[in-house]
Coordinates of C-alpha atoms in Angstrom, one line a residue:
M1 CA 97.7 180.2 101.3
A2 CA 97.6 184.0 101.5
V3 CA 95.7 186.7 103.4
S4 CA 94.3 189.5 101.3
T5 CA 91.2 190.8 99.6
R6 CA 90.6 190.0 96.0
L7 CA 88.2 190.1 93.2
L8 CA 88.7 187.2 90.8
L9 CA 87.6 187.2 87.1
A10 CA 88.1 183.9 85.3
I11 CA 87.9 184.4 81.5
L12 CA 88.9 181.7 79.0
F13 CA 90.7 179.8 81.7
S14 CA 92.2 183.0 82.9
A15 CA 91.5 184.7 86.2
F16 CA 91.7 188.3 87.3
L17 CA 92.0 189.2 91.0
L18 CA 91.3 192.5 92.6
S19 CA 92.3 193.3 96.2
A20 CA 91.2 195.9 98.7
A21 CA 92.9 194.8 101.9
N22 CA 96.1 196.8 101.8
A23 CA 94.9 200.4 102.1
Y24 CA 95.3 203.7 103.9
R25 CA 92.9 206.5 104.5
E26 CA 94.2 209.9 105.7
Y27 CA 90.9 210.7 107.5
P28 CA 88.1 208.6 108.8
V29 CA 85.3 207.6 106.4
Q30 CA 82.3 209.9 106.7
Q31 CA 78.8 209.5 105.5
G32 CA 77.6 211.9 102.8
Q33 CA 74.3 212.4 101.3
H34 CA 72.3 209.3 100.3
G35 CA 74.5 207.2 102.6
Q36 CA 77.5 207.4 100.2
R37 CA 81.0 207.7 101.5
S38 CA 82.7 211.0 101.4
I39 CA 86.5 210.4 101.5
P40 CA 89.2 213.1 101.3
L41 CA 91.9 212.5 98.8
T42 CA 95.1 210.9 100.1
Q43 CA 98.6 211.9 98.8
A44 CA 98.7 208.8 96.6
Q45 CA 95.4 209.9 94.9
Q46 CA 96.7 213.4 94.0
C47 CA 97.8 212.4 90.5
R48 CA 100.2 214.6 88.6
L49 CA 100.8 212.4 85.6
Q50 CA 102.5 213.6 82.5
R51 CA 102.7 210.2 80.8
L52 CA 100.6 207.0 80.8
T53 CA 101.6 203.9 79.0
G54 CA 100.8 200.2 78.8
S55 CA 102.8 198.4 81.5
Q56 CA 104.2 194.9 81.7
P57 CA 105.2 193.0 84.9
S58 CA 108.6 194.0 86.3
Q59 CA 109.2 190.9 88.5
R60 CA 108.7 187.2 88.1
I61 CA 108.6 184.5 90.8
E62 CA 109.1 181.0 89.6
S63 CA 107.3 178.2 91.6
E64 CA 107.1 174.5 91.2
G65 CA 103.4 174.8 90.1
G66 CA 103.6 177.9 88.0
Y67 CA 104.8 181.5 88.4
T68 CA 103.8 184.9 89.8
E69 CA 104.4 188.2 88.1
L70 CA 104.4 191.6 89.8
W71 CA 103.9 195.0 88.4
D72 CA 106.0 197.7 90.0
E73 CA 103.7 199.4 92.6
N74 CA 106.1 202.4 92.5
E75 CA 105.3 203.1 88.9
E76 CA 103.8 206.5 88.7
Q77 CA 100.4 205.5 87.2
F78 CA 99.9 202.8 89.9
Q79 CA 100.9 205.2 92.6
C80 CA 98.4 207.7 91.3
V81 CA 95.4 205.3 91.7
G82 CA 96.8 203.5 94.7
V83 CA 97.0 199.9 93.5
A84 CA 99.5 197.1 93.3
P85 CA 98.9 194.6 90.5
M86 CA 99.9 190.9 90.4
R87 CA 99.5 188.0 88.0
S88 CA 99.8 184.3 88.8
R89 CA 99.0 180.9 87.4
G90 CA 89.8 175.7 89.8
L91 CA 88.6 175.8 93.1
I92 CA 88.8 178.7 95.6
S93 CA 88.0 178.9 99.3
V94 CA 87.8 182.0 101.4
I95 CA 88.4 181.6 105.1
N96 CA 86.4 184.3 106.9
P97 CA 87.3 184.9 110.5
G98 CA 84.5 183.9 113.0
C99 CA 82.5 181.8 110.6
A100 CA 81.4 178.3 111.3
E101 CA 82.7 175.3 109.3
T102 CA 79.5 174.3 107.4
F103 CA 81.0 171.7 105.1
Q104 CA 82.1 168.2 105.7
S105 CA 84.4 166.3 103.4
Q106 CA 85.9 162.8 103.6
T107 CA 89.6 162.8 103.9
F108 CA 92.3 160.2 104.4
Q109 CA 93.6 159.8 108.0
A110 CA 97.4 160.2 108.3
G111 CA 99.8 159.1 111.0
R112 CA 99.6 156.2 113.4
M113 CA 96.3 154.3 113.9
T114 CA 95.1 151.9 116.5
G115 CA 94.0 148.4 115.6
E116 CA 90.4 149.6 115.7
E117 CA 91.2 152.5 113.5
R118 CA 93.1 150.6 110.8
G119 CA 89.9 149.4 109.2
Q120 CA 88.8 153.0 108.7
S121 CA 91.0 155.0 106.4
R122 CA 88.6 157.9 105.9
G123 CA 87.3 160.4 108.3
N124 CA 85.2 163.6 108.2
D125 CA 86.9 167.0 107.7
Q126 CA 85.0 170.2 108.5
H127 CA 85.8 173.3 106.5
Q128 CA 84.3 176.4 105.2
K129 CA 82.7 176.6 101.8
V130 CA 84.7 175.7 98.7
H131 CA 83.6 177.6 95.5
R132 CA 83.8 176.3 92.0
I133 CA 85.2 179.0 89.7
R134 CA 84.4 178.9 86.0
Q135 CA 85.2 180.8 82.9
G136 CA 84.0 184.4 83.3
D137 CA 83.6 184.3 87.1
V138 CA 84.3 187.3 89.4
V139 CA 85.2 186.4 92.9
A140 CA 85.4 189.0 95.8
I141 CA 87.6 188.2 98.8
P142 CA 87.0 190.5 101.8
A143 CA 89.8 192.2 103.8
G144 CA 91.5 190.0 106.4
A145 CA 90.3 186.7 104.9
A146 CA 92.7 183.9 104.2
H147 CA 92.2 182.1 100.9
W148 CA 93.6 179.4 98.8
C149 CA 93.1 178.4 95.1
Y150 CA 93.4 175.0 93.5
N151 CA 93.3 174.4 89.7
D152 CA 91.7 171.0 89.3
G153 CA 91.2 171.4 85.5
E154 CA 93.4 170.5 82.6
E155 CA 94.0 174.1 81.4
E156 CA 96.2 176.8 82.9
L157 CA 94.6 179.2 85.3
V158 CA 96.0 182.8 85.2
A159 CA 95.1 185.2 88.0
V160 CA 95.6 188.9 87.8
S161 CA 95.3 190.7 91.2
I162 CA 94.8 194.4 91.8
N163 CA 95.5 195.3 95.4
D164 CA 93.7 198.6 96.4
L165 CA 96.2 200.4 98.7
N166 CA 93.7 203.2 99.4
H167 CA 90.9 201.1 100.9
R168 CA 89.9 202.0 104.4
S169 CA 90.6 198.6 105.9
N170 CA 94.4 199.3 105.8
Q171 CA 95.8 201.5 108.4
L172 CA 99.4 201.2 107.4
D173 CA 101.3 202.9 104.6
Q174 CA 101.0 202.8 100.8
N175 CA 103.2 199.7 100.4
F176 CA 101.8 196.4 99.2
R177 CA 101.9 193.7 101.9
A178 CA 100.8 190.1 101.7
F179 CA 101.8 187.2 104.0
Y180 CA 101.5 183.5 103.5
L181 CA 100.6 180.6 105.8
A182 CA 102.7 178.1 103.7
G183 CA 105.3 178.3 101.0
G184 CA 107.3 181.5 100.3
V185 CA 110.1 182.9 98.3
Q186 CA 113.4 184.7 99.0
E187 CA 113.5 188.4 98.8
I188 CA 113.1 189.6 95.2
S189 CA 113.8 193.0 93.7
G190 CA 113.1 194.7 90.5
R191 CA 114.1 198.1 88.9
Q192 CA 111.3 200.4 87.8
I193 CA 111.5 200.9 84.1
G194 CA 112.7 204.3 83.2
V195 CA 113.3 205.3 86.8
G196 CA 116.3 204.5 89.0
K197 CA 114.2 203.2 91.8
Q198 CA 114.2 199.8 93.4
S199 CA 111.1 197.9 94.6
T200 CA 111.5 194.9 96.9
Q201 CA 109.0 192.3 98.0
K202 CA 109.2 189.5 100.5
F203 CA 106.7 186.6 100.5
Q204 CA 107.4 184.3 103.4
N205 CA 105.6 181.7 105.6
I206 CA 104.9 183.6 108.8
F207 CA 105.0 180.4 110.9
R208 CA 108.8 180.3 110.4
A209 CA 109.3 183.3 112.7
F210 CA 107.4 181.9 115.6
N211 CA 108.9 179.8 118.4
T212 CA 108.5 176.1 117.7
E213 CA 107.5 175.2 121.3
L214 CA 105.0 178.1 121.5
M215 CA 103.3 177.0 118.3
A216 CA 103.2 173.4 119.4
E217 CA 101.4 174.6 122.6
A218 CA 99.0 176.9 120.7
F219 CA 97.9 174.1 118.3
N220 CA 98.3 171.3 120.9
I221 CA 100.4 169.2 118.4
P222 CA 103.8 167.6 118.5
V223 CA 106.8 169.9 117.8
E224 CA 107.7 167.7 114.8
I225 CA 104.6 168.9 113.0
V226 CA 105.4 172.5 113.7
R227 CA 108.9 172.0 112.4
K228 CA 107.5 170.8 109.1
M229 CA 105.2 173.9 109.0
Q230 CA 108.3 176.0 109.5
E231 CA 110.6 174.3 107.1
E232 CA 112.1 176.7 104.5
Q233 CA 110.5 175.8 101.2
N234 CA 111.7 178.6 99.0
E235 CA 112.4 176.2 96.2
R236 CA 108.7 175.4 96.0
G237 CA 107.6 179.0 95.8
L238 CA 104.1 180.4 96.1
I239 CA 102.4 177.8 93.8
I240 CA 102.9 174.1 94.5
N241 CA 102.0 170.9 92.8
V242 CA 99.4 168.7 94.6
R243 CA 101.0 165.2 95.0
E244 CA 97.6 163.5 95.3
G245 CA 94.3 164.9 94.0
M246 CA 92.0 166.8 96.4
S247 CA 88.4 165.8 96.5
M248 CA 86.8 168.1 99.0
I249 CA 83.1 168.8 98.7
R250 CA 82.2 171.6 96.3
A251 CA 79.0 173.7 96.5
D252 CA 77.9 173.0 93.0
E253 CA 78.2 169.3 93.4
E254 CA 76.7 168.9 96.9
E255 CA 74.3 171.9 96.9
E256 CA 71.4 170.2 98.5
E257 CA 73.5 168.6 101.3
F258 CA 75.1 172.0 101.9
E259 CA 71.9 174.0 102.1
G260 CA 70.5 172.0 105.1
R261 CA 73.8 171.9 106.9
S262 CA 74.6 175.5 106.2
Q263 CA 71.3 176.7 107.5
R264 CA 71.7 174.7 110.7
G265 CA 75.2 176.0 111.1
Q266 CA 74.1 179.6 110.5
Q267 CA 71.3 179.2 113.0
W268 CA 73.7 177.9 115.6
W269 CA 76.2 180.6 114.9
A270 CA 73.5 183.3 115.2
E271 CA 72.4 181.9 118.5
V272 CA 76.0 181.9 119.8
T273 CA 77.1 185.3 118.5
G274 CA 73.9 187.2 118.1
N275 CA 75.8 189.9 116.1
G276 CA 74.4 189.3 112.6
L277 CA 77.9 188.3 111.3
E278 CA 76.4 185.3 109.5
E279 CA 74.2 187.5 107.4
N280 CA 77.1 189.6 106.2
I281 CA 80.4 187.8 105.9
C282 CA 79.6 184.1 106.4
T283 CA 76.8 183.8 103.9
M284 CA 77.5 186.7 101.5
K285 CA 77.7 185.8 97.8
I286 CA 81.3 186.3 96.7
R287 CA 81.2 185.4 93.0
T288 CA 79.2 186.0 89.8
N289 CA 79.8 185.3 86.2
M290 CA 80.7 188.0 83.6
D291 CA 80.9 185.8 80.5
T292 CA 77.2 185.5 79.6
Q293 CA 76.5 187.3 76.4
R294 CA 72.7 187.4 76.9
Q295 CA 73.3 189.4 80.2
A296 CA 75.5 192.0 78.7
D297 CA 74.8 195.5 80.2
I298 CA 75.9 197.2 77.0
Y299 CA 75.5 195.5 73.6
S300 CA 76.0 196.7 70.0
R301 CA 75.7 194.3 67.1
Q302 CA 78.3 196.3 65.2
A303 CA 80.6 197.5 68.1
G304 CA 80.8 194.9 70.9
K305 CA 79.6 194.3 74.4
I306 CA 80.3 195.1 78.0
K307 CA 79.2 193.5 81.3
H308 CA 79.5 195.2 84.6
V309 CA 79.7 193.8 88.1
N310 CA 78.9 196.4 90.8
R311 CA 77.5 196.4 94.3
Q312 CA 74.0 195.7 93.0
K313 CA 75.0 192.4 91.4
L314 CA 77.6 191.5 94.0
P315 CA 76.7 193.2 97.3
I316 CA 80.1 192.4 98.9
L317 CA 81.6 195.0 96.6
R318 CA 79.9 197.7 98.6
D319 CA 82.3 197.3 101.5
M320 CA 85.3 196.8 99.2
D321 CA 84.2 199.9 97.2
M322 CA 85.4 198.2 94.0
S323 CA 83.8 196.9 90.8
A324 CA 84.8 195.2 87.6
S325 CA 83.7 195.0 83.9
K326 CA 84.5 192.7 81.1
G327 CA 84.4 194.1 77.6
T328 CA 84.8 193.1 73.9
L329 CA 85.3 195.6 71.1
Y330 CA 84.9 194.2 67.6
P331 CA 87.6 195.0 65.0
N332 CA 88.0 198.8 64.5
A333 CA 85.1 199.6 66.9
L334 CA 85.4 202.6 69.2
M335 CA 84.6 203.3 72.8
S336 CA 83.0 206.7 73.2
P337 CA 85.3 209.4 74.6
H338 CA 84.4 209.6 78.3
W339 CA 85.6 210.2 81.8
S340 CA 85.0 208.4 85.1
V341 CA 82.9 210.5 87.6
N342 CA 83.7 208.7 90.8
G343 CA 86.8 206.4 90.5
H344 CA 90.0 205.3 88.9
S345 CA 90.1 202.6 86.2
I346 CA 92.8 199.9 85.8
I347 CA 92.5 198.1 82.5
Y348 CA 94.1 194.7 81.7
V349 CA 94.3 193.6 78.1
Q350 CA 93.3 190.0 77.7
R351 CA 93.3 189.6 74.0
G352 CA 93.9 191.7 70.8
D353 CA 95.1 195.2 70.7
A354 CA 93.8 198.8 70.7
Q355 CA 94.8 202.4 70.3
V356 CA 94.3 204.3 73.5
Q357 CA 94.2 208.1 74.0
V358 CA 94.0 209.8 77.4
V359 CA 93.8 213.5 78.1
D360 CA 94.1 215.0 81.6
H361 CA 92.2 217.8 83.2
T362 CA 94.6 220.4 81.9
G363 CA 93.9 219.4 78.3
Q364 CA 97.3 217.7 77.9
Q365 CA 97.5 214.3 76.1
V366 CA 99.1 211.9 78.6
M367 CA 98.7 208.7 76.5
N368 CA 98.5 207.9 72.8
D369 CA 99.7 204.3 72.6
R370 CA 98.8 200.9 71.2
V371 CA 98.3 198.4 74.0
N372 CA 98.6 194.7 73.5
Q373 CA 97.7 191.4 75.2
G374 CA 99.1 191.1 78.8
E375 CA 99.6 194.8 79.3
M376 CA 97.9 197.0 81.9
F377 CA 97.3 200.7 82.0
V378 CA 95.5 203.2 84.2
V379 CA 93.0 205.9 83.5
P380 CA 92.6 208.1 86.6
Q381 CA 89.4 209.8 87.7
Y382 CA 88.4 212.8 85.5
Y383 CA 90.9 211.9 82.8
A384 CA 89.1 211.6 79.5
S385 CA 89.9 208.6 77.4
T386 CA 88.9 206.7 74.2
V387 CA 89.8 203.3 72.8
K388 CA 89.7 202.1 69.2
A389 CA 90.1 198.3 68.7
G390 CA 92.7 196.9 66.3
Q391 CA 92.1 194.6 63.3
N392 CA 91.8 191.6 65.6
G393 CA 89.4 193.2 68.1
F394 CA 90.0 194.1 71.7
E395 CA 89.1 192.1 74.8
F396 CA 89.7 193.6 78.2
A397 CA 88.9 193.7 81.9
V398 CA 88.4 196.9 83.8
F399 CA 88.8 197.2 87.6
R400 CA 87.4 200.3 89.2
T401 CA 87.9 201.9 92.6
S402 CA 84.2 202.5 93.1
S403 CA 81.5 200.0 93.8
Q404 CA 79.0 202.0 91.8
P405 CA 81.0 203.5 88.9
M406 CA 79.7 206.2 86.7
N407 CA 80.9 207.5 83.4
S408 CA 80.2 210.7 81.5
Q409 CA 80.3 210.3 77.7
L410 CA 81.3 212.9 75.2
A411 CA 79.8 211.3 72.1
G412 CA 76.8 209.1 71.5
Y413 CA 73.1 209.0 72.4
T414 CA 73.6 209.6 76.2
S415 CA 76.5 212.1 75.9
V416 CA 76.9 215.5 77.4
I417 CA 77.2 217.0 73.9
R418 CA 73.8 215.4 72.9
A419 CA 72.2 216.9 76.0
M420 CA 73.3 220.5 75.2
P421 CA 71.2 223.0 73.2
I422 CA 72.3 223.7 69.6
E423 CA 72.8 227.4 70.4
V424 CA 75.3 226.5 73.1
L425 CA 77.3 224.4 70.7
T426 CA 77.2 226.9 67.9
N427 CA 78.6 229.6 70.1
A428 CA 81.1 227.4 72.0
Y429 CA 82.7 226.0 68.9
Q430 CA 81.9 228.8 66.4
I431 CA 80.1 226.4 64.1
S432 CA 76.8 226.7 62.1
P433 CA 73.5 225.3 63.5
N434 CA 73.6 222.6 60.9
E435 CA 77.1 221.5 62.0
A436 CA 76.0 221.6 65.6
Q437 CA 73.0 219.4 64.7
R438 CA 75.3 216.9 63.0
L439 CA 77.7 217.0 66.1
K440 CA 74.8 216.1 68.3
M441 CA 72.9 213.6 66.2
N442 CA 75.2 211.8 63.8
R443 CA 75.8 208.8 66.0
G444 CA 72.0 208.2 66.1
G445 CA 71.1 205.7 68.8
E446 CA 74.6 204.5 69.5
S447 CA 75.8 205.1 73.0
F448 CA 79.0 203.9 74.7
L449 CA 80.1 201.5 72.1
L450 CA 80.4 203.0 68.6
S451 CA 80.6 201.2 65.3
P452 CA 83.6 201.9 63.1
Q453 CA 83.2 204.8 60.7
R454 CA 86.8 205.5 59.6
K455 CA 89.7 203.1 58.8
S456 CA 92.3 205.2 60.6
F457 CA 92.5 206.5 64.1

């Protein structure tokens, strides 16, 4: 169990997590025009990158139920955009503080039972909602919420987590922090590739540091139970195997039962608190699916498809100020050269490969590499980039540090070049009007995804 903020994207039995809990703002958040946030740049956001490249995890934590891999948060490109990536190997539940337990599951009673109780081996367990995650799901976990994840399927579940260190909910420094309520590992360290700089992480059960008697009093339980909670279990790691299957109620299987109970619980909670919390945190939708072809936001029969999840589709992202996209480029297809108007982009390669070029605001090329499956790279705000898929296509996930991201394209039907008068182009590039016309119009109705025209990049 961990406490953080995450956005989960499950694709082909893989999951991508994006977190916004560990963050720092140099100045208070202010309201700009149209109610949008106006946030001064922090030191971490002032990017002075000379080189971008595809990055692999630098640390690996083995656990009895899988493993966790960490990218080096001190790597220059991650420092620039203020994120700390992770990747680890269902069901998911988010425990929001102050929300009522609106689910009841049958569970086995443990410990000693009286003669009257022996005939009843089951009892009712109240808990917050358990969500079924499926292929293509995006799940958002708000700041300060504990969560757990259980893989009850027969396939591996891979989770990639992006922790936003610049979100306003964090008032600490730019270092990634996460604590666990169970499990843990010994201190791990890894050397940043190409830089003589060590990064160190600790993931420990926080109950271990508390006084046993004090915890027993706080929970009103025997000290023996607290000692079991505090036992050092570093050999089990952060991911454990479930000895006996778990059968808690899931929303998709008991939806009708949940709706009645949930509404009663929400009504009771509203009467008790009267603060509207149940309308925001407790009942807010935290997941949506990105794997539906018919609902793609951008589709080209020759080039590929992209689906976006922003604050309109998943309102909880408004507070997290993050968003995600899942995209597929067909073999040799091209993504129009473009730049992000209002946020950084963190791209994770799920399948295939692609040639990526990135140019900074000074006109210097900072990336010209082929990226492959499992790698991650960053494109900062106002850095222009383009991607050309390899022979096997290119499947990717993009995490953005804006809940309503905007791109400005250089080529295609909706590009800035298409919007300019021919006379401007002829004088700017010293080309003929006919050449300017071709520059503007040769992509026809194609927009962000461009069909292949040349065999080489």
